[in-house]
Amino acid sequence: MTTIRIYPDNAPTNLLFTTDDSQKIRQRLQDIGVQFEQWPTQPELQPGCAPEQVLAAYQDDIERLQQQHGYQAVDVISLDANHPDKAALRQKFLSEHTHSEDEVRFFAAGEGLFTLHQDGKVYEVHCVAGDLISVPANTPHWFDMGPHPRFVAIRWFTNPEGWVAQFTGSDIANLFNRLEENA
Ligand SMILES: [Fe+2]
C-alpha cells in the first residue's frame, strides 16, 4: 500500500502526518512541486519481463509525460533479490543527493522508498506498483530499494548521459526510515 510520512527534518521521531489516502498523498506532494499519479497495474509485468512489454503496456501515459515535461528518453529498470550487485545498487542512492534534472519513476511492479527533503521537512513516500513519482530537479532526496530489492520501474530522462547524483554530504538519510522489509 502506498503511504506517506512527514517529519520535521531535525526530529526523526516526531511524525507530523501520515496517510495511505491517495488523494491526500497526491495533494501533499503537489504542495512541494512533486508530481504523483497512480496508473492501473498490470500483474503480468514482473521483474525479468521484456522492457518492450512494459513500455507497450503504458505507451499512452509514457508519451503524455514526455510531452508534458519534454523528456527525451525512456527506459525500464528491472531488479529482483537474485541480482548479484543488489547491495551495491542499494547503497548507491541511500545518501542525500540531487540531480540536475527530474527523477521520474513509475513502478510497474514491486516497491521502493523515496524520501524527499524540502522546506524543513522530510517526506517518506513508500511507492508500490501503479505509483508514479517525479522528484523535481535539484530537490534533495534519497532512495531505498531495501535489502531484497524487487521492482520494475519506467524512467524518463531529459538527458540520460547527464543523470548523475550530486551528493550533499549530509548524513540526514541515516536518521530516517529505510524501506521496511515485507512492507
Ligand atoms: Fe536520485
CSV table of N, CA and C in Angstrom, one decimal, residues 21 87 94 96 115 132:
chain,number,residue,atom,x,y,z
A,21,ASP,N,-4.1,7.5,2.0
A,21,ASP,CA,-5.2,8.0,1.1
A,21,ASP,C,-4.5,8.7,-0.1
A,87,ALA,N,23.4,-5.3,-3.2
A,87,ALA,CA,23.9,-4.5,-2.1
A,87,ALA,C,24.5,-3.2,-2.6
A,94,LEU,N,21.4,5.7,-1.2
A,94,LEU,CA,20.9,5.8,0.2
A,94,LEU,C,21.3,7.1,0.9
A,96,GLU,N,21.7,11.4,0.9
A,96,GLU,CA,21.0,12.6,0.3
A,96,GLU,C,21.8,13.1,-0.9
A,115,THR,N,12.5,9.3,-0.3
A,115,THR,CA,12.5,10.3,0.7
A,115,THR,C,13.0,11.6,0.2
A,132,LEU,N,3.4,6.6,-9.8
A,132,LEU,CA,4.4,7.4,-10.5
A,132,LEU,C,4.8,8.6,-9.6
